[in-house]
Every structure is written in structure tokens, then in C-alpha cells.
mmCIF file of C-alpha atoms and ligand atoms in Angstrom:
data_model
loop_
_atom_site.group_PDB
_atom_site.id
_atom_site.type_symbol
_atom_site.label_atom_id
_atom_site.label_comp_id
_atom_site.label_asym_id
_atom_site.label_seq_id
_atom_site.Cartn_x
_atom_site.Cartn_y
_atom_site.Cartn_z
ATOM 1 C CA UNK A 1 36.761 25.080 -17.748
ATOM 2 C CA UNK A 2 34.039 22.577 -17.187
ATOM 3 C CA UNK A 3 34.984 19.143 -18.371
ATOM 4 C CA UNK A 4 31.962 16.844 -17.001
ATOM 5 C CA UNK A 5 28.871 18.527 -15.629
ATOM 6 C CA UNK A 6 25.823 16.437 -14.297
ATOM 7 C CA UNK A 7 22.350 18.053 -14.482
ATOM 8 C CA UNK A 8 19.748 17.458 -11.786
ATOM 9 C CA UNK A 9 20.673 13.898 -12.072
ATOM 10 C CA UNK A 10 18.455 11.348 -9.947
ATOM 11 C CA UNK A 11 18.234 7.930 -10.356
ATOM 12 C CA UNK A 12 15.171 5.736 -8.911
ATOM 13 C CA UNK A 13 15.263 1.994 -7.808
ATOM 14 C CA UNK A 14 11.258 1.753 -7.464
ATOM 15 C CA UNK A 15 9.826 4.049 -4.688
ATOM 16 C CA UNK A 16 14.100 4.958 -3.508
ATOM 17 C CA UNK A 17 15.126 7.677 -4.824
ATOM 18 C CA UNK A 18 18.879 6.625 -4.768
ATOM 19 C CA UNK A 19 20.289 9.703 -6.344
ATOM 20 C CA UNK A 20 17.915 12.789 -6.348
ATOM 21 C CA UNK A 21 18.207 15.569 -8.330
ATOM 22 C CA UNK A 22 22.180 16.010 -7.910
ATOM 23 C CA UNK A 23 24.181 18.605 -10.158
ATOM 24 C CA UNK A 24 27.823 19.805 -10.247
ATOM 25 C CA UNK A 25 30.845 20.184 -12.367
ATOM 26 C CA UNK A 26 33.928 18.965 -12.394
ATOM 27 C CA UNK A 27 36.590 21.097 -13.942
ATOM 28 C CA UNK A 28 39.127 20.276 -16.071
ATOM 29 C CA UNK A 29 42.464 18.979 -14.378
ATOM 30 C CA UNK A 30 40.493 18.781 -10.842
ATOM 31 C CA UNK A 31 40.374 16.299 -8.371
ATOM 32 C CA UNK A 32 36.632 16.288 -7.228
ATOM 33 C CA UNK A 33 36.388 15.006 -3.826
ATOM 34 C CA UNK A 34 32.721 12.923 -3.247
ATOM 35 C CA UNK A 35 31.532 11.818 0.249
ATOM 36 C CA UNK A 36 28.439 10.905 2.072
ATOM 37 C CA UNK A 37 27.584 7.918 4.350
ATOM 38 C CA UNK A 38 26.336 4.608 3.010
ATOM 39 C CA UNK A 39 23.478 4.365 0.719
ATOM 40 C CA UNK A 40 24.301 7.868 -0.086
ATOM 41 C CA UNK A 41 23.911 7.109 -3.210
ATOM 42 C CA UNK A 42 27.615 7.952 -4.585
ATOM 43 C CA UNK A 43 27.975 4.446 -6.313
ATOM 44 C CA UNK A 44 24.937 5.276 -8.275
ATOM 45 C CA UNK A 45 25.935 8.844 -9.149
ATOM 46 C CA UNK A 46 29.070 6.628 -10.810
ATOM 47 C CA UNK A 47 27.276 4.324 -12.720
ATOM 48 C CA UNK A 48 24.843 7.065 -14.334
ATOM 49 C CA UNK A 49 27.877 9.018 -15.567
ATOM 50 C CA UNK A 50 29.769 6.016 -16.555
ATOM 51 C CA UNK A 51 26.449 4.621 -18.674
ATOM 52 C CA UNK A 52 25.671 1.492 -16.409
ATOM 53 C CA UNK A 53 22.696 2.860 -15.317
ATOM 54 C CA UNK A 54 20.513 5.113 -17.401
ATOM 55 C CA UNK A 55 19.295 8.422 -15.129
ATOM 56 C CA UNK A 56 15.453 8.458 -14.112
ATOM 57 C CA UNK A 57 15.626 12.226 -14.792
ATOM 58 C CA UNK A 58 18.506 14.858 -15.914
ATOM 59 C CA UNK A 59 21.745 15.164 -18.124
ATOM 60 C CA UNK A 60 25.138 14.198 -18.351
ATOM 61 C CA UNK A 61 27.840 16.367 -20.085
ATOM 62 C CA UNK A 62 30.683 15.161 -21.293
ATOM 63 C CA UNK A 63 33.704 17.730 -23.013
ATOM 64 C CA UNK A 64 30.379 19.579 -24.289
ATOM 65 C CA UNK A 65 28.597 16.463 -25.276
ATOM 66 C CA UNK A 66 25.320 15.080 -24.231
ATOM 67 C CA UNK A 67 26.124 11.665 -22.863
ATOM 68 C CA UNK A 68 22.875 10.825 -21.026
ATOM 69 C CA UNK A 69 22.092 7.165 -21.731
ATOM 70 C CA UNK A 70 25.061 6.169 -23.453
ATOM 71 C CA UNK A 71 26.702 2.958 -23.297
ATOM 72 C CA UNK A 72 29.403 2.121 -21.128
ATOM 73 C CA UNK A 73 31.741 1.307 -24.276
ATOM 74 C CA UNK A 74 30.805 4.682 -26.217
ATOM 75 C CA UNK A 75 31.519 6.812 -22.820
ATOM 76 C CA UNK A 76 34.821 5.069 -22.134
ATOM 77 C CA UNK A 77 35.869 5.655 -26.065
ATOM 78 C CA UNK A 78 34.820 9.211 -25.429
ATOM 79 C CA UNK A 79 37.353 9.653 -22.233
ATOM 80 C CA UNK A 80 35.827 8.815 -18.914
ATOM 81 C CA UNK A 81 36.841 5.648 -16.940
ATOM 82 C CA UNK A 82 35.543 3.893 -13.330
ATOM 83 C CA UNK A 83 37.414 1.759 -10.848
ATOM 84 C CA UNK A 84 34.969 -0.737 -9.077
ATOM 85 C CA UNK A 85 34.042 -0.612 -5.005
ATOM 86 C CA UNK A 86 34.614 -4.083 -5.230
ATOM 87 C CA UNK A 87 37.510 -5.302 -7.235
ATOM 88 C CA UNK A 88 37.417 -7.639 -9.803
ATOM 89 C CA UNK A 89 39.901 -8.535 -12.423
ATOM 90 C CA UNK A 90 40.261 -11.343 -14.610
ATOM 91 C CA UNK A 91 42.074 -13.636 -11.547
ATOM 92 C CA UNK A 92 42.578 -16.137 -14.494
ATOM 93 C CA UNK A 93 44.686 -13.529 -16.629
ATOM 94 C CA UNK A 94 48.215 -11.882 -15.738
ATOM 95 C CA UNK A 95 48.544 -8.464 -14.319
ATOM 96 C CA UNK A 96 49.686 -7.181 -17.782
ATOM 97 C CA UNK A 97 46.857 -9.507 -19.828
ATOM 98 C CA UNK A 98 44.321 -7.120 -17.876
ATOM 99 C CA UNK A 99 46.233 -3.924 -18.877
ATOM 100 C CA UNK A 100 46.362 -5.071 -22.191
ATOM 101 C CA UNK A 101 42.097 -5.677 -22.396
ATOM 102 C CA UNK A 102 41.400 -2.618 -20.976
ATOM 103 C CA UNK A 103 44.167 -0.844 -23.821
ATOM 104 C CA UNK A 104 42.228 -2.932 -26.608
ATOM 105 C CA UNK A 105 39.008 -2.814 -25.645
ATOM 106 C CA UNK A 106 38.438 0.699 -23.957
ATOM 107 C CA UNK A 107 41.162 2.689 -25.621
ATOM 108 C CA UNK A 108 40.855 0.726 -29.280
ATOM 109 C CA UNK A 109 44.400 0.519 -29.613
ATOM 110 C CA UNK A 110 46.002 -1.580 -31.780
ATOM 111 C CA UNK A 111 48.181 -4.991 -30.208
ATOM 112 C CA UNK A 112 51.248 -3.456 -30.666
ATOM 113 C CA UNK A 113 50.224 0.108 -29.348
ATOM 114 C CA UNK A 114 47.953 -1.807 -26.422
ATOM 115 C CA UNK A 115 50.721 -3.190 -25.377
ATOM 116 C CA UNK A 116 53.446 -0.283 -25.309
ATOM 117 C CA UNK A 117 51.084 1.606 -23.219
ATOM 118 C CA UNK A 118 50.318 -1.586 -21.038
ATOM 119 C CA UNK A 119 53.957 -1.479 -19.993
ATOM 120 C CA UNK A 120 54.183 2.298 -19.789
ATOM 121 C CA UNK A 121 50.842 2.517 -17.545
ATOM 122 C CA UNK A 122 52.038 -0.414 -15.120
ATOM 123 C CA UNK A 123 55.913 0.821 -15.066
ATOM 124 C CA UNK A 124 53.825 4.149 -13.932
ATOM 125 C CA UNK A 125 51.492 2.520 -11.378
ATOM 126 C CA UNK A 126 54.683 0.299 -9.930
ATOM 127 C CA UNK A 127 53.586 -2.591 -11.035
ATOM 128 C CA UNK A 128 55.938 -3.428 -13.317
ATOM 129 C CA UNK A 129 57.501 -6.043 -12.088
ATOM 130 C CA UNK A 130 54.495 -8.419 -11.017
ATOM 131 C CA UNK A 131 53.171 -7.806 -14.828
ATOM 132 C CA UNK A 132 53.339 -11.660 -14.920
ATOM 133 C CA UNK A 133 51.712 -12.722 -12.230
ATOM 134 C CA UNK A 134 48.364 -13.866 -12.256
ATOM 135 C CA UNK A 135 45.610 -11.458 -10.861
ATOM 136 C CA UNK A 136 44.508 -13.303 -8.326
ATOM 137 C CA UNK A 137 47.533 -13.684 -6.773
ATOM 138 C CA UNK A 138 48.827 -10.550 -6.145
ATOM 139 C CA UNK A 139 48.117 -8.037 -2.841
ATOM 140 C CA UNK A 140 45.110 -5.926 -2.060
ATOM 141 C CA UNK A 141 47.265 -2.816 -2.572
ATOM 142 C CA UNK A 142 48.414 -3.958 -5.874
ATOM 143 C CA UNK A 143 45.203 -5.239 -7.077
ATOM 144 C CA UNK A 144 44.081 -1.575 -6.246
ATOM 145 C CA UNK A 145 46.815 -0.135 -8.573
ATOM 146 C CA UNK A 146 46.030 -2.963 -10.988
ATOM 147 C CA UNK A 147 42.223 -1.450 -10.846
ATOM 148 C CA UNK A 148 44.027 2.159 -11.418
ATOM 149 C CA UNK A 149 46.453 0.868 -14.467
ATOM 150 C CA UNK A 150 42.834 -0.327 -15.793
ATOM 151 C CA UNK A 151 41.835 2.819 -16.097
ATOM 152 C CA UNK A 152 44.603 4.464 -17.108
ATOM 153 C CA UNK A 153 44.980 2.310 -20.051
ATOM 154 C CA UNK A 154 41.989 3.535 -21.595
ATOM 155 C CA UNK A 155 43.495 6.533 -21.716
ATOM 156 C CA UNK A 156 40.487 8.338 -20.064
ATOM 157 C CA UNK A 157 41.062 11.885 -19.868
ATOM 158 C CA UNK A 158 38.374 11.156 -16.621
ATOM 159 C CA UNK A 159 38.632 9.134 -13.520
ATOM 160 C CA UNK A 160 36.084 7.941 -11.275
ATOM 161 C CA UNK A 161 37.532 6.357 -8.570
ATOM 162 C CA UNK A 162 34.934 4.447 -5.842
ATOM 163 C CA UNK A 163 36.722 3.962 -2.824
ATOM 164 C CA UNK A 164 40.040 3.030 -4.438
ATOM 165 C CA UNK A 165 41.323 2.593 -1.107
ATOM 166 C CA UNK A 166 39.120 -0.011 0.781
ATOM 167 C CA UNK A 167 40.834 -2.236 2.935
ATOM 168 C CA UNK A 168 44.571 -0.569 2.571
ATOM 169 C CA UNK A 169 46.605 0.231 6.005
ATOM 170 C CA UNK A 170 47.317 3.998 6.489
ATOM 171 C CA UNK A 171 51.264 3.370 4.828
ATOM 172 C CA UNK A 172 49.765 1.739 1.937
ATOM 173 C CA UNK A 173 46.645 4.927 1.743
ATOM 174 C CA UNK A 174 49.846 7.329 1.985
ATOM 175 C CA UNK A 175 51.681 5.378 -1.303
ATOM 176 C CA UNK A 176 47.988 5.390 -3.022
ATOM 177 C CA UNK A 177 47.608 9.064 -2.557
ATOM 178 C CA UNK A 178 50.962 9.626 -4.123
ATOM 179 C CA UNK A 179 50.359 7.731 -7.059
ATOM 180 C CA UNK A 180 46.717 9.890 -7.249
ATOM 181 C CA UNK A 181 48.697 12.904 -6.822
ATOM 182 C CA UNK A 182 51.377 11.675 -9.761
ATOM 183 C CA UNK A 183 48.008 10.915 -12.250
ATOM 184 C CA UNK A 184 46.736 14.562 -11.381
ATOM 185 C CA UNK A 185 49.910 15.787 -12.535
ATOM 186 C CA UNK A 186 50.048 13.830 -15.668
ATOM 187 C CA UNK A 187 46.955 16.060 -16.196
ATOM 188 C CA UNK A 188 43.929 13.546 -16.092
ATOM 189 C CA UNK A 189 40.859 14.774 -14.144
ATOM 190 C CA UNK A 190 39.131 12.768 -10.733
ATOM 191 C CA UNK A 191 36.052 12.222 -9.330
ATOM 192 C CA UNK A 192 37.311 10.493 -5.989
ATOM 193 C CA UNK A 193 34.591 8.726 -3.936
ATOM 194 C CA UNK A 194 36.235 7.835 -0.293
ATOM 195 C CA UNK A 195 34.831 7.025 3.023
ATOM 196 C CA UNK A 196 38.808 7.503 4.098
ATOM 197 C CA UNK A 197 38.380 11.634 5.311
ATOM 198 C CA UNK A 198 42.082 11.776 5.131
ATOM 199 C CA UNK A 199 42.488 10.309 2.017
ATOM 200 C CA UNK A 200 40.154 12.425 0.398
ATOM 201 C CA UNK A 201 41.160 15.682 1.874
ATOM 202 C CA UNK A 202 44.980 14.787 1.131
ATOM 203 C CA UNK A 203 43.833 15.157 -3.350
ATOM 204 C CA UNK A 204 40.720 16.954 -3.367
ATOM 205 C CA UNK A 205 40.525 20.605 -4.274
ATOM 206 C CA UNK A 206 36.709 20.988 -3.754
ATOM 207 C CA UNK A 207 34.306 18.100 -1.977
ATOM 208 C CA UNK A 208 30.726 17.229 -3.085
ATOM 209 C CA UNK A 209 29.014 15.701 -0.625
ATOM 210 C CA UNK A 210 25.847 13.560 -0.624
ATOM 211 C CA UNK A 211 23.183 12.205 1.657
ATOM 212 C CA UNK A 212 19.816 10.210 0.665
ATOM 213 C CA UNK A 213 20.887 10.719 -2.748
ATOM 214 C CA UNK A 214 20.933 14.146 -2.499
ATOM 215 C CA UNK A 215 23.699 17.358 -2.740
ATOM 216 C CA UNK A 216 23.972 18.588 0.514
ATOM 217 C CA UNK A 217 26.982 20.494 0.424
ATOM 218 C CA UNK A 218 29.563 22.085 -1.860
ATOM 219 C CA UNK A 219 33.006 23.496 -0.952
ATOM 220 C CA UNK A 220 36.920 23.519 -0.578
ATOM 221 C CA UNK A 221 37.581 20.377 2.275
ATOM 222 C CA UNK A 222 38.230 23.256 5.113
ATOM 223 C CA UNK A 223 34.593 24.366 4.495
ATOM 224 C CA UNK A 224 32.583 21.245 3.894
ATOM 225 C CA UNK A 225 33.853 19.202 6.840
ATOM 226 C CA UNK A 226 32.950 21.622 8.510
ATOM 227 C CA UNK A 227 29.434 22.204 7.378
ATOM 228 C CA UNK A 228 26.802 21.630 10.493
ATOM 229 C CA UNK A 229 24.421 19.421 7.614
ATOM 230 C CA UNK A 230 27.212 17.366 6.601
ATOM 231 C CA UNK A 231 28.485 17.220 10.308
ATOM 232 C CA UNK A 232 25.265 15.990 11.094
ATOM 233 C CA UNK A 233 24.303 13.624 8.306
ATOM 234 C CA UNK A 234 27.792 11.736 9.524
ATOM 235 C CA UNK A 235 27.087 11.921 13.291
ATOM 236 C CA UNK A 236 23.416 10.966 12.526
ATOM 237 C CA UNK A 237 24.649 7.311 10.300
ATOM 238 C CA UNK A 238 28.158 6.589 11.736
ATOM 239 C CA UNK A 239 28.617 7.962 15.103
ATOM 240 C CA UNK A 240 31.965 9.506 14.379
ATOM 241 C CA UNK A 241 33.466 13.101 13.715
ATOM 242 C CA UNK A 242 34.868 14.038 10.604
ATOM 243 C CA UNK A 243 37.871 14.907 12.707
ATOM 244 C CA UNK A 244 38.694 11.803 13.299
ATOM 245 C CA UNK A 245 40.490 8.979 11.301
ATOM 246 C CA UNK A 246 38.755 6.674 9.601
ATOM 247 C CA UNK A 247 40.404 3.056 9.932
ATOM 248 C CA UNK A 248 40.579 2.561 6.073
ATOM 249 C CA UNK A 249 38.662 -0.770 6.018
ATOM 250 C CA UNK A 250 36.032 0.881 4.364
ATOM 251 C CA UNK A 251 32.729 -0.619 5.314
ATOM 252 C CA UNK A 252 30.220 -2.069 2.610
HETATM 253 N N1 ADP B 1 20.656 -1.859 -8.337
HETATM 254 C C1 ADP B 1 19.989 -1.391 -7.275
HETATM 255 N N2 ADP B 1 18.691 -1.701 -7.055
HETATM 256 C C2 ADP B 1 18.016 -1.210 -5.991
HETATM 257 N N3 ADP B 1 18.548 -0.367 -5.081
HETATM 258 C C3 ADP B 1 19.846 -0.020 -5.245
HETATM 259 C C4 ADP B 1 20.626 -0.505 -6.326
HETATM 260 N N4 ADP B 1 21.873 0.027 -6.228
HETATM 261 C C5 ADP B 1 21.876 0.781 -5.133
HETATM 262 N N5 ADP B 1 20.655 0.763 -4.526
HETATM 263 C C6 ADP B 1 20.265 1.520 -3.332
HETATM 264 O O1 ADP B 1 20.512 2.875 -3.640
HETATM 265 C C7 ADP B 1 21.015 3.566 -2.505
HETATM 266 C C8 ADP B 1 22.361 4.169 -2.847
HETATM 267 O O2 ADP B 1 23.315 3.119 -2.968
HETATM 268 P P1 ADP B 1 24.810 3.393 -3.422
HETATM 269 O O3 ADP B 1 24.808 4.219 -4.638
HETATM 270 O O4 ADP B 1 25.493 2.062 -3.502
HETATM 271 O O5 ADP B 1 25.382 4.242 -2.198
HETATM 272 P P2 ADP B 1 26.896 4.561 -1.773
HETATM 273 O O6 ADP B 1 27.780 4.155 -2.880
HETATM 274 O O7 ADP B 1 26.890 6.011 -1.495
HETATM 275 O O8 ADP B 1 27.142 3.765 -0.527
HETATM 276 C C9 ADP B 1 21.062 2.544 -1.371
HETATM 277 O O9 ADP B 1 19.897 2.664 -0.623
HETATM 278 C C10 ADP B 1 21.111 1.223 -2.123
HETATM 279 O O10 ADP B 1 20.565 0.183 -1.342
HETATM 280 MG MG1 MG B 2 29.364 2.849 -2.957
#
């Protein structure tokens, strides 16, 4: 069943086209897999459905509901949440003081419900005991999970996860996928953007991938990578194979 379906979305900075006429679906309990080299416009495609940018042209539909244009608060309240590229939490606040915003704010909970599921969601992410630290002290990896606990404490039935595992070495990408894998379960639904092939073909069950802003391919993992277009649009902007291993660093 389709839980989130964009509509010949494309988005236009001026004379760029960054996202150009783009539709899929994601169903309901999937992990959606997203790739495409730099500037592909994937970032964009995130902040149309997640109301930070309005769409030049085309719908967004959201559990049946046309969500085209609304605000980042209204679509959160209705169910879907981001993680950043770049992350950013309140350095100034504790681990759990962020949990507890994002349960207040994005999942209108009440203190005392906030923070029951603030404890819950970071006992769940492992991050229970640095839930006093301050958030600019703690690792990359944890910050990541921190960025993931966010999200979670919404209590978005949607993810949308851009490149949730920048700058992690291939042990820590292994424990990340894991804890993706243990969200699936819990029965929330993924978009997963990734420039880490290994990463994304270890939770995705079908891959969307994009190139100057556009779809260019559709598929289970097996089939899209490959795809001579998307073999191409990767050899033509990175100079690598699919095949091989990305180093994780991520690299924007
Ligand atoms: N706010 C903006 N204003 C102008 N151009 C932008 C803006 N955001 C992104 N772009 C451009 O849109 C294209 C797609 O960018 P982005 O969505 O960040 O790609 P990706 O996330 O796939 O790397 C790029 O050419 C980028 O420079
Ligand atoms: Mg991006």
C-alpha cells in the first residue's frame, strides 16, 4: 500500500532545474533506497517532501493527503521526519534535552509523555547512557544516532534519512545499518539517501536513483546497479564502479 507518493515533482533554483519532474512511491513498511551523484538533486527531493522547500511544479501525497506546500511543522505532526546531511543539534543542550524538543515540538507530546518516550527512543538508539552529555561533545557516530533518536521522537511513521552515515568507518556503517534494520522492524517506513553503495544495498528493498534532478532508474538493488544509465551517470561524475566500496567519508 502506498504510504508517500511524489508526483512529477521538480523543483527550480532560477534557470537549474534541481529536481525535474521526479515521481515514485514509497510503500508502506519499505525501506526506499535513493542514489545519484552530487548535485543530483536528492537533498532537494527531501526538502520538497519534508515542506522546506515548496515544489516549482507537482504533488506530494502523504497517507492519502495532499501535502504539497505544507509547512515543515504541519508535515512532521502529520508523520514524516528528516535527518540533516549536515548535522546539527543544539551543542548547548544535553543529548536527552534534544530528544525531549523534538518529542514536544514535533510529536506535541506532553512533558511527562515527551520525556518517557525521550528515554525509550535513546535506550533504543543506544544512547542511553550519554543522555547527559552535552551535544557537542559526544562522537560522530553518536551524534548520527542522536540525529536518528530526533526523528524517532516525533514519532514519524516516515523517515528520510540524507546520508545518515557520512563520515562513519565501515564497523561503525555495519552498527548504523543494524539499528536501520531494528527501526524497519519496529514498522516505520525509509527513504534512505546514501552515497555509501553498501550501506544502501545492505536496507533497501527497491533503489530510486537520480541524476540532474531527474529519475533515471527504478528497481530492486541487483537490477539498478546494474543499469548501463546509472552505471554511466556514476562513471561519468565519480570515476568509480558501483562495485566497488565507497570509503564512507561521504563527500559534500
Ligand atoms: N538553495 C539552493 N539554491 C540554489 N541552488 C541549489 C540550492 N540547493 C541546491 N541547489 C543546487 O541544486 C542541485 C541539487 O542539489 P542537492 O539537492 O543538494 O543534490 P544532492 O543532495 O543530490 O547532492 C545542485 O546543483 C545544487 O547546487
Ligand atoms: Mg545532498
Amino acid at each position: 500500500m502506498v504510504l508517500l507518493e511524489c508526483d512529477n515533482v521538480t523543483k527550480n533554483f532560477g534557470a537549474l532545474s534541481a529536481v525535474h519532474t521526479v515521481s515514485f512511491a514509497l510503500n508502506r513498511g519499505e525501506a526506499l533506497g535513493m542514489i545519484g551523484p552530487n548535485g543530483a538533486g536528492k537533498s532537494t527531493l527531501f526538502n520538497c517532501i519534508i515542506g522546506l522547500y515548496r515544489p516549482t511544479q507537482g504533488r506530494i501525497v502523504f497517507n492519502g493527503r495532499d501535502v504539497t506546500g505544507m509547512k515543515p511543522h504541519q508535515i512532521c505532526r502529520l508523520g514524516m521526519a528528516k535527518t540533516s546531511q549536515t548535522v546539527e543539534p543544539f551543542r548547548a543542550m544535553t543529548v536527552f534535552e534534544n530528544v525531549l524538543v523534538a518529542a514536544l515540538h514535533g510529536g506535541q507530546m506532553r512533558m511527562a509523555e515527551a520525556a518517557r518516550e525521550t528515554a525509550e527512543v535513546l535506550e533504543f538508539v543506544g544512547l542511553e547512557d550519554q543522555s547527559d552529555k552535552l551535544s557537542g561533545d559526544i562522537s560522530v557516530p553518536a551524534r548520527r544516532r542522536l540525529e536518528l533518536a530526533k526523528a524517532l521522537a516525533t514519532r514519524a511513521q516516515v523517515l528520510l534519512l540524507d546520508e545518515n552515515m557520512a563520515g562513519l568507518n565501515p564497523n561503525e556503517i555495519d552498527e548504523a545499518l543494524d539499528l536501520l534494520r531494528k527501526i524497519r522492524e519496529s514498522g516505520k517506513s525509509m527513504i534512505v539517501v546514501e552515497h555509501i553503495m553498501r550501506a544502501v544495498m545492505g536496507i533497501a528493498d527497491r533503489i530510486v536513483v537520480l541524476n540532474y534532478g531527474a529519475k533515471i532508474a527504478e528497481g530492486k538493488p541487483s537490477e539498478v546497479v546494474n543499469d548501463p544509465q546509472v552505471v554511466e551517470a556514476y562513471l561519468g561524475s565519480k570515476g568509480v564502479s558501483l562495485a566497488h566500496e565507497s570509503d564512507g567519508r561521504g563527500n559534500d
